[in-house]
C-alpha positions as MATLAB code, in Angstrom:
seq = 'MLTNSRIRASINLICSSLILLKLFSFFNKDITFFFFVFWSIPFAIFMYMGNKLSIKSFQGFSFILLIYFLSASLRVFGIKPLINDLLEIILIIILFLVCIFSPKSIKNNM';
ca = [
      18.485   -2.411    9.861;
      16.575   -0.328    7.399;
      18.494    2.500    5.794;
      16.768    5.546    4.361;
      17.491    4.469    0.786;
      16.058    0.990    1.440;
      12.952    2.519    2.985;
      12.429    4.717   -0.077;
      13.022    1.821   -2.452;
      10.663   -0.512   -0.623;
       7.915    2.118   -0.455;
       8.201    2.854   -4.175;
       8.322   -0.830   -5.116;
       5.411   -1.972   -2.952;
       3.127    0.998   -3.690;
       3.825    0.739   -7.423;
       3.135   -2.996   -7.315;
      -0.167   -2.409   -5.529;
      -1.239    0.212   -8.065;
      -0.250   -2.025  -10.996;
      -2.085   -4.952   -9.441;
      -5.234   -2.856   -9.108;
      -4.765   -1.618  -12.693;
      -4.638   -5.244  -13.783;
      -7.922   -5.805  -11.936;
      -9.395   -2.853  -13.816;
      -8.369   -4.319  -17.175;
      -9.926   -7.649  -16.135;
     -13.156   -5.721  -15.502;
     -13.191   -6.640  -11.799;
     -13.385   -2.972  -10.750;
     -14.454    0.321  -12.310;
     -12.115    3.129  -13.334;
     -13.544    5.400  -10.634;
     -12.762    2.806   -7.962;
      -9.232    2.367   -9.343;
      -8.532    6.103   -9.152;
     -10.147    6.464   -5.715;
      -8.185    3.457   -4.429;
      -4.832    4.601   -5.903;
      -4.782    8.238   -4.719;
      -3.665    7.485   -1.107;
      -0.824    5.295   -2.380;
       0.373    8.020   -4.751;
       0.285   10.585   -1.944;
       2.133    8.234    0.382;
       4.811    7.570   -2.227;
       5.446   11.306   -2.346;
       5.377   11.819    1.441;
       7.236    8.582    2.159;
      10.117    9.605   -0.080;
      10.440   12.757    2.036;
      10.820   10.384    5.047;
       8.124   12.152    7.034;
       7.583   10.128   10.207;
       4.022   11.426   10.615;
       3.137   10.226    7.118;
       4.260    6.702    8.041;
       2.144    6.770   11.183;
      -0.898    8.159    9.404;
      -0.645    5.796    6.464;
      -0.404    2.810    8.824;
      -3.973    3.568    9.894;
      -5.099    3.860    6.269;
      -3.442    0.511    5.522;
      -5.538   -1.116    8.243;
      -8.645    0.013    6.370;
      -7.247   -1.353    3.104;
      -6.410   -4.617    4.894;
      -9.962   -4.994    6.175;
     -11.362   -4.275    2.724;
      -9.041   -6.800    1.067;
      -9.795   -9.381    3.755;
     -13.476   -9.239    2.919;
     -12.709   -9.952   -0.734;
     -10.135  -12.692   -0.062;
     -12.232  -14.605    2.441;
     -15.493  -13.926    0.607;
     -17.454  -16.123   -1.743;
     -15.296  -15.719   -4.859;
     -11.668  -14.879   -3.994;
      -9.323  -13.839   -6.795;
      -5.567  -14.362   -6.911;
      -5.162  -10.582   -7.356;
      -6.858  -10.021   -4.005;
      -4.570  -12.520   -2.301;
      -1.485  -10.799   -3.719;
      -2.943   -7.450   -2.693;
      -3.407   -8.511    0.920;
       0.160   -9.870    1.072;
       1.586   -6.592   -0.285;
      -0.570   -4.560    2.111;
       0.751   -6.568    5.074;
       4.344   -6.071    3.936;
       3.797   -2.324    3.423;
       2.161   -2.097    6.852;
       5.231   -3.696    8.455;
       7.502   -1.278    6.607;
       5.366    1.648    7.803;
       5.456    0.427   11.396;
       9.210   -0.154   11.622;
      10.448    2.708    9.416;
       9.957    5.693   11.777;
      12.437    4.320   14.312;
      15.011    3.659   11.575;
      14.460    7.098   10.071;
      14.950    8.711   13.462;
      18.146    6.722   14.084;
      19.548    7.509   10.613;
      19.100   11.279   10.914;
];
């Protein structure tokens, strides 16, 4: 069972890993700085709202993660897949599962 502290830790770890992975892509010149900032803002907001354990933020961010998943899927299964994109899609799937199962645990732990 997920405890509130484990939920916070997993959100911070996965979101930070995703942002660092995208920063690594920026330094490899795979993406522009504008795209990096635009891509990272929702994760930064979710880290803040997720640490407050807001159930609505988990539900809303699950929808946003579906969009990120579709975007990453196009890159992974495209013509020239990169290992960064494969790691990104794995982390997005894990974060999506955390977002789906966390609201019930949060409600039970309160």
